[in-house]
PDB file of C-alpha atoms in Angstrom:
ATOM      1  CA  MET G  97      62.779  25.936  67.443  1.00 78.00           C
ATOM      2  CA  ILE G  98      64.869  25.718  70.636  1.00 87.00           C
ATOM      3  CA  GLY G  99      68.031  26.226  68.587  1.00 91.00           C
ATOM      4  CA  GLU G 100      66.624  29.354  66.955  1.00 91.00           C
ATOM      5  CA  LEU G 101      65.556  30.755  70.327  1.00 93.00           C
ATOM      6  CA  ALA G 102      69.053  30.099  71.683  1.00 96.00           C
ATOM      7  CA  VAL G 103      70.608  31.988  68.743  1.00 95.00           C
ATOM      8  CA  ARG G 104      68.203  34.893  69.325  1.00 95.00           C
ATOM      9  CA  PHE G 105      69.049  34.891  73.043  1.00 96.00           C
ATOM     10  CA  LEU G 106      72.810  34.898  72.489  1.00 97.00           C
ATOM     11  CA  LEU G 107      72.828  37.511  69.704  1.00 96.00           C
ATOM     12  CA  GLY G 108      70.296  39.716  71.508  1.00 95.00           C
ATOM     13  CA  GLY G 109      72.249  39.616  74.755  1.00 95.00           C
ATOM     14  CA  LEU G 110      75.506  40.363  72.959  1.00 96.00           C
ATOM     15  CA  VAL G 111      74.241  43.364  70.973  1.00 95.00           C
ATOM     16  CA  VAL G 112      72.471  44.783  74.046  1.00 93.00           C
ATOM     17  CA  CYS G 113      75.782  44.607  75.966  1.00 93.00           C
ATOM     18  CA  VAL G 114      77.666  46.383  73.147  1.00 93.00           C
ATOM     19  CA  PHE G 115      75.211  49.316  73.150  1.00 92.00           C
ATOM     20  CA  ALA G 116      75.174  49.327  76.976  1.00 89.00           C
ATOM     21  CA  ALA G 117      78.985  49.563  77.076  1.00 89.00           C
ATOM     22  CA  ILE G 118      78.901  52.583  74.733  1.00 90.00           C
ATOM     23  CA  GLY G 119      76.255  54.220  76.938  1.00 87.00           C
ATOM     24  CA  ASP G 120      78.251  53.525  80.124  1.00 84.00           C
ATOM     25  CA  ALA G 121      81.314  55.234  78.675  1.00 86.00           C
ATOM     26  CA  LEU G 122      79.480  58.445  77.740  1.00 85.00           C
ATOM     27  CA  LYS G 123      78.751  61.569  79.754  1.00 81.00           C
ATOM     28  CA  PRO G 124      76.530  63.533  80.231  1.00 85.00           C
ATOM     29  CA  LYS G 125      74.031  60.866  81.192  1.00 80.00           C
ATOM     30  CA  SER G 126      71.225  62.362  79.103  1.00 83.00           C
ATOM     31  CA  LEU G 127      73.408  61.520  76.074  1.00 87.00           C
ATOM     32  CA  ALA G 128      74.250  58.081  77.487  1.00 86.00           C
ATOM     33  CA  GLY G 129      70.518  57.465  77.984  1.00 86.00           C
ATOM     34  CA  ILE G 130      70.028  57.511  74.218  1.00 91.00           C
ATOM     35  CA  PHE G 131      71.803  54.155  74.166  1.00 90.00           C
ATOM     36  CA  GLY G 132      69.213  52.825  76.612  1.00 85.00           C
ATOM     37  CA  ALA G 133      66.823  53.164  73.676  1.00 90.00           C
ATOM     38  CA  ALA G 134      69.238  51.675  71.152  1.00 94.00           C
ATOM     39  CA  PRO G 135      67.764  49.394  68.462  1.00 96.00           C
ATOM     40  CA  SER G 136      69.605  46.329  69.801  1.00 94.00           C
ATOM     41  CA  VAL G 137      66.634  43.920  69.915  1.00 94.00           C
ATOM     42  CA  ALA G 138      65.367  45.303  66.599  1.00 97.00           C
ATOM     43  CA  LEU G 139      68.669  44.830  64.757  1.00 97.00           C
ATOM     44  CA  VAL G 140      69.031  41.188  65.788  1.00 96.00           C
ATOM     45  CA  THR G 141      65.364  40.346  65.215  1.00 96.00           C
ATOM     46  CA  LEU G 142      65.154  42.041  61.821  1.00 97.00           C
ATOM     47  CA  ALA G 143      68.446  40.504  60.641  1.00 96.00           C
ATOM     48  CA  LEU G 144      66.998  37.060  61.420  1.00 95.00           C
ATOM     49  CA  VAL G 145      63.671  38.023  59.808  1.00 95.00           C
ATOM     50  CA  PHE G 146      65.420  39.042  56.587  1.00 95.00           C
ATOM     51  CA  ALA G 147      67.370  35.758  56.631  1.00 94.00           C
ATOM     52  CA  LYS G 148      64.189  33.668  56.996  1.00 92.00           C
ATOM     53  CA  GLU G 149      61.243  35.698  55.693  1.00 91.00           C
ATOM     54  CA  ASP G 150      60.675  38.353  53.022  1.00 89.00           C
ATOM     55  CA  GLY G 151      60.805  42.151  53.142  1.00 94.00           C
ATOM     56  CA  ALA G 152      57.040  42.417  53.626  1.00 95.00           C
ATOM     57  CA  TYR G 153      57.296  40.606  56.982  1.00 95.00           C
ATOM     58  CA  ALA G 154      60.069  42.978  58.100  1.00 96.00           C
ATOM     59  CA  ALA G 155      58.047  46.015  56.952  1.00 97.00           C
ATOM     60  CA  LEU G 156      55.093  44.860  59.086  1.00 96.00           C
ATOM     61  CA  GLU G 157      57.359  44.533  62.112  1.00 97.00           C
ATOM     62  CA  GLY G 158      58.814  47.989  61.361  1.00 97.00           C
ATOM     63  CA  ARG G 159      55.327  49.526  61.330  1.00 97.00           C
ATOM     64  CA  SER G 160      54.515  48.003  64.710  1.00 98.00           C
ATOM     65  CA  MET G 161      57.897  49.082  66.014  1.00 98.00           C
ATOM     66  CA  VAL G 162      56.892  52.714  65.463  1.00 98.00           C
ATOM     67  CA  ALA G 163      53.962  52.119  67.846  1.00 98.00           C
ATOM     68  CA  GLY G 164      56.302  50.361  70.299  1.00 98.00           C
ATOM     69  CA  ALA G 165      58.647  53.369  70.169  1.00 98.00           C
ATOM     70  CA  VAL G 166      55.745  55.733  70.957  1.00 98.00           C
ATOM     71  CA  ALA G 167      55.090  53.534  74.025  1.00 98.00           C
ATOM     72  CA  LEU G 168      58.809  53.745  74.874  1.00 97.00           C
ATOM     73  CA  LEU G 169      58.603  57.547  74.692  1.00 97.00           C
ATOM     74  CA  ALA G 170      55.693  57.515  77.167  1.00 98.00           C
ATOM     75  CA  TYR G 171      57.563  55.056  79.415  1.00 98.00           C
ATOM     76  CA  SER G 172      60.772  57.129  79.420  1.00 97.00           C
ATOM     77  CA  LEU G 173      58.982  60.424  80.093  1.00 97.00           C
ATOM     78  CA  VAL G 174      57.092  58.921  83.048  1.00 97.00           C
ATOM     79  CA  VAL G 175      60.278  57.387  84.512  1.00 96.00           C
ATOM     80  CA  SER G 176      62.363  60.566  84.072  1.00 95.00           C
ATOM     81  CA  ARG G 177      59.634  62.802  85.505  1.00 95.00           C
ATOM     82  CA  VAL G 178      59.261  60.649  88.633  1.00 94.00           C
ATOM     83  CA  LEU G 179      63.031  60.289  89.156  1.00 94.00           C
ATOM     84  CA  LEU G 180      63.744  63.987  88.610  1.00 92.00           C
ATOM     85  CA  ARG G 181      60.950  65.109  90.948  1.00 91.00           C
ATOM     86  CA  ARG G 182      61.295  62.669  93.834  1.00 86.00           C
ATOM     87  CA  THR G 183      62.391  63.881  97.235  1.00 77.00           C
ATOM     88  CA  GLY G 184      65.102  62.453  99.487  1.00 72.00           C
ATOM     89  CA  GLN G 185      62.674  60.304 101.479  1.00 74.00           C
ATOM     90  CA  SER G 186      61.042  58.724  98.427  1.00 79.00           C
ATOM     91  CA  PRO G 187      61.043  54.898  98.528  1.00 81.00           C
ATOM     92  CA  ILE G 188      60.996  54.760  94.724  1.00 87.00           C
ATOM     93  CA  ASN G 189      64.389  53.997  93.256  1.00 90.00           C
ATOM     94  CA  ALA G 190      65.376  53.681  89.603  1.00 93.00           C
ATOM     95  CA  LEU G 191      64.959  49.886  89.503  1.00 92.00           C
ATOM     96  CA  VAL G 192      61.458  49.969  91.034  1.00 93.00           C
ATOM     97  CA  MET G 193      60.311  52.836  88.817  1.00 95.00           C
ATOM     98  CA  GLY G 194      61.894  51.406  85.670  1.00 95.00           C
ATOM     99  CA  SER G 195      60.199  48.046  86.261  1.00 93.00           C
ATOM    100  CA  LEU G 196      56.803  49.415  87.363  1.00 95.00           C
ATOM    101  CA  ALA G 197      56.633  51.650  84.309  1.00 97.00           C
ATOM    102  CA  TRP G 198      56.669  48.581  82.047  1.00 96.00           C
ATOM    103  CA  ILE G 199      52.912  48.741  82.680  1.00 98.00           C
ATOM    104  CA  VAL G 200      52.874  52.156  80.974  1.00 98.00           C
ATOM    105  CA  TRP G 201      54.684  50.673  77.971  1.00 98.00           C
ATOM    106  CA  LEU G 202      52.262  47.722  77.736  1.00 98.00           C
ATOM    107  CA  VAL G 203      49.147  49.921  78.037  1.00 98.00           C
ATOM    108  CA  VAL G 204      50.315  52.452  75.417  1.00 98.00           C
ATOM    109  CA  ALA G 205      51.697  49.832  72.997  1.00 98.00           C
ATOM    110  CA  PHE G 206      48.581  47.641  73.047  1.00 98.00           C
ATOM    111  CA  SER G 207      46.246  50.657  72.931  1.00 98.00           C
ATOM    112  CA  LEU G 208      47.980  51.785  69.724  1.00 98.00           C
ATOM    113  CA  TRP G 209      47.813  48.217  68.410  1.00 98.00           C
ATOM    114  CA  GLY G 210      44.060  48.084  69.143  1.00 97.00           C
ATOM    115  CA  LEU G 211      43.427  51.503  67.604  1.00 98.00           C
ATOM    116  CA  PHE G 212      45.612  51.462  64.490  1.00 97.00           C
ATOM    117  CA  LEU G 213      47.262  48.117  63.814  1.00 97.00           C
ATOM    118  CA  ARG G 214      44.810  45.309  64.514  1.00 91.00           C
TER     119      ARG G 214
ATOM    120  CA  VAL H 130      59.057  71.913  84.767  1.00 39.00           C
ATOM    121  CA  GLY H 131      58.310  73.174  81.294  1.00 50.00           C
ATOM    122  CA  LEU H 132      58.876  71.628  77.903  1.00 51.00           C
ATOM    123  CA  VAL H 133      62.577  71.266  78.608  1.00 57.00           C
ATOM    124  CA  PRO H 134      62.950  69.864  82.159  1.00 58.00           C
ATOM    125  CA  GLU H 135      65.703  71.124  84.377  1.00 55.00           C
ATOM    126  CA  VAL H 136      68.420  68.508  84.188  1.00 56.00           C
ATOM    127  CA  LYS H 137      71.793  69.222  85.661  1.00 52.00           C
ATOM    128  CA  THR H 138      74.255  67.500  83.368  1.00 50.00           C
ATOM    129  CA  ALA H 139      77.951  67.993  82.791  1.00 48.00           C
ATOM    130  CA  GLY H 140      78.190  70.325  79.843  1.00 59.00           C
ATOM    131  CA  GLU H 141      80.959  68.587  77.925  1.00 73.00           C
ATOM    132  CA  ILE H 142      80.615  65.237  76.191  1.00 77.00           C
ATOM    133  CA  THR H 143      83.174  62.811  77.591  1.00 79.00           C
ATOM    134  CA  VAL H 144      84.026  59.221  76.749  1.00 76.00           C
ATOM    135  CA  ASP H 145      85.445  57.233  79.649  1.00 71.00           C
ATOM    136  CA  LEU H 146      86.698  53.918  78.320  1.00 63.00           C
ATOM    137  CA  GLY H 147      87.377  52.711  81.868  1.00 57.00           C
ATOM    138  CA  GLN H 148      83.709  53.092  82.769  1.00 53.00           C
ATOM    139  CA  PRO H 149      82.409  49.784  81.331  1.00 51.00           C
ATOM    140  CA  GLY H 150      84.821  47.879  83.529  1.00 51.00           C
ATOM    141  CA  GLN H 151      83.786  49.902  86.557  1.00 51.00           C
ATOM    142  CA  SER H 152      80.165  48.898  85.939  1.00 61.00           C
ATOM    143  CA  GLY H 153      81.082  45.371  86.905  1.00 77.00           C
ATOM    144  CA  TRP H 154      80.409  42.119  85.138  1.00 84.00           C
ATOM    145  CA  LYS H 155      77.271  41.551  87.184  1.00 85.00           C
ATOM    146  CA  ALA H 156      75.576  44.518  85.488  1.00 84.00           C
ATOM    147  CA  TYR H 157      76.492  43.124  82.076  1.00 89.00           C
ATOM    148  CA  VAL H 158      75.261  39.645  82.967  1.00 92.00           C
ATOM    149  CA  VAL H 159      71.890  41.159  83.947  1.00 88.00           C
ATOM    150  CA  ARG H 160      71.712  43.165  80.722  1.00 89.00           C
ATOM    151  CA  PHE H 161      72.789  40.147  78.644  1.00 93.00           C
ATOM    152  CA  ALA H 162      70.051  38.048  80.271  1.00 93.00           C
ATOM    153  CA  PHE H 163      67.327  40.697  79.842  1.00 89.00           C
ATOM    154  CA  GLY H 164      68.401  41.610  76.304  1.00 92.00           C
ATOM    155  CA  GLY H 165      68.610  37.963  75.277  1.00 95.00           C
ATOM    156  CA  ALA H 166      65.272  37.123  76.902  1.00 95.00           C
ATOM    157  CA  VAL H 167      63.443  40.012  75.211  1.00 92.00           C
ATOM    158  CA  THR H 168      65.006  39.228  71.805  1.00 95.00           C
ATOM    159  CA  ALA H 169      64.006  35.549  72.118  1.00 96.00           C
ATOM    160  CA  SER H 170      60.540  36.533  73.395  1.00 95.00           C
ATOM    161  CA  ALA H 171      60.009  39.001  70.531  1.00 93.00           C
ATOM    162  CA  GLY H 172      60.750  36.192  68.054  1.00 93.00           C
ATOM    163  CA  LEU H 173      58.467  33.784  69.890  1.00 95.00           C
ATOM    164  CA  ILE H 174      55.617  36.319  70.108  1.00 96.00           C
ATOM    165  CA  ALA H 175      55.971  37.053  66.367  1.00 95.00           C
ATOM    166  CA  GLN H 176      55.778  33.325  65.602  1.00 93.00           C
ATOM    167  CA  VAL H 177      52.678  32.816  67.766  1.00 96.00           C
ATOM    168  CA  TYR H 178      50.775  36.096  67.238  1.00 96.00           C
ATOM    169  CA  GLY H 179      52.296  37.327  63.973  1.00 96.00           C
ATOM    170  CA  PRO H 180      54.648  40.172  63.039  1.00 96.00           C
ATOM    171  CA  VAL H 181      52.185  42.962  63.914  1.00 97.00           C
ATOM    172  CA  VAL H 182      52.183  42.087  67.622  1.00 97.00           C
ATOM    173  CA  GLY H 183      55.787  40.856  67.578  1.00 96.00           C
ATOM    174  CA  GLY H 184      56.989  44.153  66.088  1.00 97.00           C
ATOM    175  CA  LEU H 185      55.750  46.097  69.128  1.00 97.00           C
ATOM    176  CA  PHE H 186      58.364  44.357  71.264  1.00 96.00           C
ATOM    177  CA  LEU H 187      61.240  45.589  69.082  1.00 96.00           C
ATOM    178  CA  ALA H 188      60.975  48.800  71.137  1.00 97.00           C
ATOM    179  CA  PHE H 189      60.412  47.213  74.564  1.00 95.00           C
ATOM    180  CA  PRO H 190      62.513  48.892  77.316  1.00 93.00           C
ATOM    181  CA  ALA H 191      64.249  45.661  78.283  1.00 84.00           C
ATOM    182  CA  ILE H 192      67.482  46.950  79.786  1.00 85.00           C
ATOM    183  CA  LEU H 193      66.480  50.468  80.792  1.00 90.00           C
ATOM    184  CA  PRO H 194      65.683  49.576  84.427  1.00 90.00           C
ATOM    185  CA  ALA H 195      69.127  47.981  84.772  1.00 86.00           C
ATOM    186  CA  SER H 196      70.845  50.892  82.983  1.00 86.00           C
ATOM    187  CA  ILE H 197      69.259  53.675  85.045  1.00 91.00           C
ATOM    188  CA  THR H 198      69.861  51.679  88.242  1.00 89.00           C
ATOM    189  CA  LEU H 199      73.541  51.591  87.354  1.00 86.00           C
ATOM    190  CA  ILE H 200      73.552  55.344  86.648  1.00 86.00           C
ATOM    191  CA  GLU H 201      71.771  55.939  89.978  1.00 90.00           C
ATOM    192  CA  SER H 202      74.380  53.970  91.935  1.00 88.00           C
ATOM    193  CA  HIS H 203      77.317  55.753  90.237  1.00 86.00           C
ATOM    194  CA  ASP H 204      76.060  59.287  89.634  1.00 86.00           C
ATOM    195  CA  GLY H 205      72.935  59.758  91.777  1.00 88.00           C
ATOM    196  CA  GLY H 206      69.180  59.934  91.311  1.00 88.00           C
ATOM    197  CA  ARG H 207      69.008  63.040  89.142  1.00 89.00           C
ATOM    198  CA  ALA H 208      71.518  61.530  86.718  1.00 90.00           C
ATOM    199  CA  ALA H 209      69.253  58.455  86.501  1.00 92.00           C
ATOM    200  CA  GLY H 210      66.358  60.779  85.651  1.00 93.00           C
ATOM    201  CA  ALA H 211      68.544  62.426  83.002  1.00 92.00           C
ATOM    202  CA  GLY H 212      69.346  58.959  81.635  1.00 91.00           C
ATOM    203  CA  ALA H 213      65.632  58.184  81.301  1.00 94.00           C
ATOM    204  CA  LEU H 214      65.146  61.520  79.558  1.00 93.00           C
ATOM    205  CA  GLY H 215      67.917  60.535  77.138  1.00 93.00           C
ATOM    206  CA  ALA H 216      66.003  57.322  76.463  1.00 94.00           C
ATOM    207  CA  ALA H 217      62.943  59.444  75.605  1.00 96.00           C
ATOM    208  CA  ILE H 218      65.063  61.242  72.997  1.00 95.00           C
ATOM    209  CA  GLY H 219      66.389  57.882  71.759  1.00 95.00           C
ATOM    210  CA  SER H 220      62.820  56.599  71.406  1.00 97.00           C
ATOM    211  CA  LEU H 221      62.179  59.299  68.782  1.00 97.00           C
ATOM    212  CA  GLY H 222      65.189  57.932  66.898  1.00 97.00           C
ATOM    213  CA  LEU H 223      63.692  54.468  67.290  1.00 97.00           C
ATOM    214  CA  MET H 224      60.465  55.708  65.657  1.00 98.00           C
ATOM    215  CA  ALA H 225      62.539  56.859  62.674  1.00 98.00           C
ATOM    216  CA  PHE H 226      64.254  53.426  62.640  1.00 98.00           C
ATOM    217  CA  GLY H 227      60.888  51.615  62.524  1.00 98.00           C
ATOM    218  CA  ALA H 228      59.485  54.007  59.917  1.00 98.00           C
ATOM    219  CA  LEU H 229      62.460  53.376  57.633  1.00 98.00           C
ATOM    220  CA  VAL H 230      62.092  49.588  57.935  1.00 98.00           C
ATOM    221  CA  TRP H 231      58.362  49.981  57.272  1.00 97.00           C
ATOM    222  CA  GLY H 232      58.918  52.187  54.223  1.00 97.00           C
ATOM    223  CA  LEU H 233      61.944  50.510  52.673  1.00 96.00           C
ATOM    224  CA  GLY H 234      61.703  46.884  53.870  1.00 95.00           C
ATOM    225  CA  LEU H 235      60.133  45.854  50.579  1.00 94.00           C
ATOM    226  CA  HIS H 236      62.403  47.849  48.312  1.00 95.00           C
ATOM    227  CA  LEU H 237      65.994  47.493  49.533  1.00 96.00           C
ATOM    228  CA  SER H 238      68.271  44.614  50.480  1.00 95.00           C
ATOM    229  CA  ALA H 239      68.494  43.466  54.111  1.00 96.00           C
ATOM    230  CA  TRP H 240      71.849  45.078  54.843  1.00 96.00           C
ATOM    231  CA  GLN H 241      70.793  48.364  53.239  1.00 97.00           C
ATOM    232  CA  VAL H 242      67.633  48.494  55.356  1.00 97.00           C
ATOM    233  CA  LEU H 243      69.434  47.587  58.593  1.00 97.00           C
ATOM    234  CA  ALA H 244      72.450  49.862  58.057  1.00 97.00           C
ATOM    235  CA  GLY H 245      70.234  52.747  56.935  1.00 97.00           C
ATOM    236  CA  SER H 246      67.868  52.305  59.884  1.00 97.00           C
ATOM    237  CA  ALA H 247      70.702  52.144  62.425  1.00 97.00           C
ATOM    238  CA  LEU H 248      72.223  55.276  60.896  1.00 97.00           C
ATOM    239  CA  ILE H 249      68.923  57.172  60.943  1.00 97.00           C
ATOM    240  CA  TRP H 250      68.423  56.192  64.621  1.00 97.00           C
ATOM    241  CA  LEU H 251      71.845  57.593  65.498  1.00 96.00           C
ATOM    242  CA  VAL H 252      71.461  60.791  63.448  1.00 97.00           C
ATOM    243  CA  VAL H 253      67.920  61.586  64.669  1.00 97.00           C
ATOM    244  CA  SER H 254      68.784  60.814  68.314  1.00 96.00           C
ATOM    245  CA  ALA H 255      72.026  62.835  68.241  1.00 95.00           C
ATOM    246  CA  LEU H 256      70.377  65.815  66.515  1.00 97.00           C
ATOM    247  CA  LEU H 257      67.457  65.857  68.951  1.00 96.00           C
ATOM    248  CA  TRP H 258      69.825  65.541  71.921  1.00 94.00           C
ATOM    249  CA  GLY H 259      71.849  68.484  70.561  1.00 95.00           C
ATOM    250  CA  MET H 260      68.663  70.571  70.238  1.00 96.00           C
ATOM    251  CA  PHE H 261      67.605  69.585  73.766  1.00 93.00           C
ATOM    252  CA  GLU H 262      71.015  70.592  75.178  1.00 91.00           C
ATOM    253  CA  TRP H 263      70.929  73.894  73.271  1.00 94.00           C
ATOM    254  CA  ALA H 264      67.466  74.692  74.678  1.00 94.00           C
ATOM    255  CA  ARG H 265      68.568  73.710  78.205  1.00 90.00           C
ATOM    256  CA  ARG H 266      71.687  75.884  78.073  1.00 91.00           C
ATOM    257  CA  SER H 267      69.764  78.817  76.598  1.00 93.00           C
ATOM    258  CA  ARG H 268      67.281  78.619  79.453  1.00 91.00           C
ATOM    259  CA  GLN H 269      70.045  78.410  82.054  1.00 90.00           C
ATOM    260  CA  GLN H 270      71.755  81.407  80.458  1.00 91.00           C
ATOM    261  CA  ALA H 271      68.507  83.379  80.522  1.00 92.00           C
ATOM    262  CA  GLN H 272      67.994  82.486  84.198  1.00 89.00           C
ATOM    263  CA  ARG H 273      71.545  83.639  85.034  1.00 88.00           C
ATOM    264  CA  ASN H 274      70.996  86.942  83.248  1.00 87.00           C
ATOM    265  CA  GLY H 275      67.807  87.498  85.256  1.00 79.00           C
ATOM    266  CA  PRO H 276      64.690  89.423  84.227  1.00 70.00           C
ATOM    267  CA  ASN H 277      65.194  92.128  81.664  1.00 61.00           C
ATOM    268  CA  PRO H 278      64.847  95.529  83.442  1.00 58.00           C
ATOM    269  CA  GLY H 279      62.408  97.941  81.851  1.00 50.00           C
TER     270      GLY H 279
END
């Protein structure tokens, strides 16, 4: 159990850094931002799922991932709208907004889960 | 702000291979830690609550706060907003990724599903970004030309 979690941690961290490096190298930043929504966690998780479980398990995770991506869309739109509209005196920076908006992701993702997936 | 928000971005796509180094190792350590933690957590949640709940976290914005903070420090606040908007476009590609795994997970081999899903994410995201840029430039062009007399 601990060993499997360690493998997930290492592979997840590594793949996230690869996509992040690609995003860092790209301009304009709206194009680079696409790599902020790269399927890094999904690729590692699903590769391990396929190694351990069957295709049906992966398909179930894929279905839920669609709902998670809808929540990510809501999250990203809220963050971009606030950051693009803030004034010079605003105390909200990207780190604060990006972290606070996790609440948006959780609310949307679990609302969709309650409505369509449970 | 209408359907296509006003985002001032450099028009040309550039790849700066020196940029990752400029970001500093600290930024990568933070992303490694967050990415690793969310990947491990997604597996743990799936084991405890099942794949339906666990699958939600395959699209959790784990490293976005760190990424847009980095953009903000290098290129300013509006660029960070543009980065978040890019993530919104990428999330549509992520929906296509999930839909492909959902639809083909039972029918194809693991590598076919994963390679196909990664490809569809890239194609959908790039196409949508291209459409967004085209709409943004068209609007800017129309604004430059001004209102049509008569």
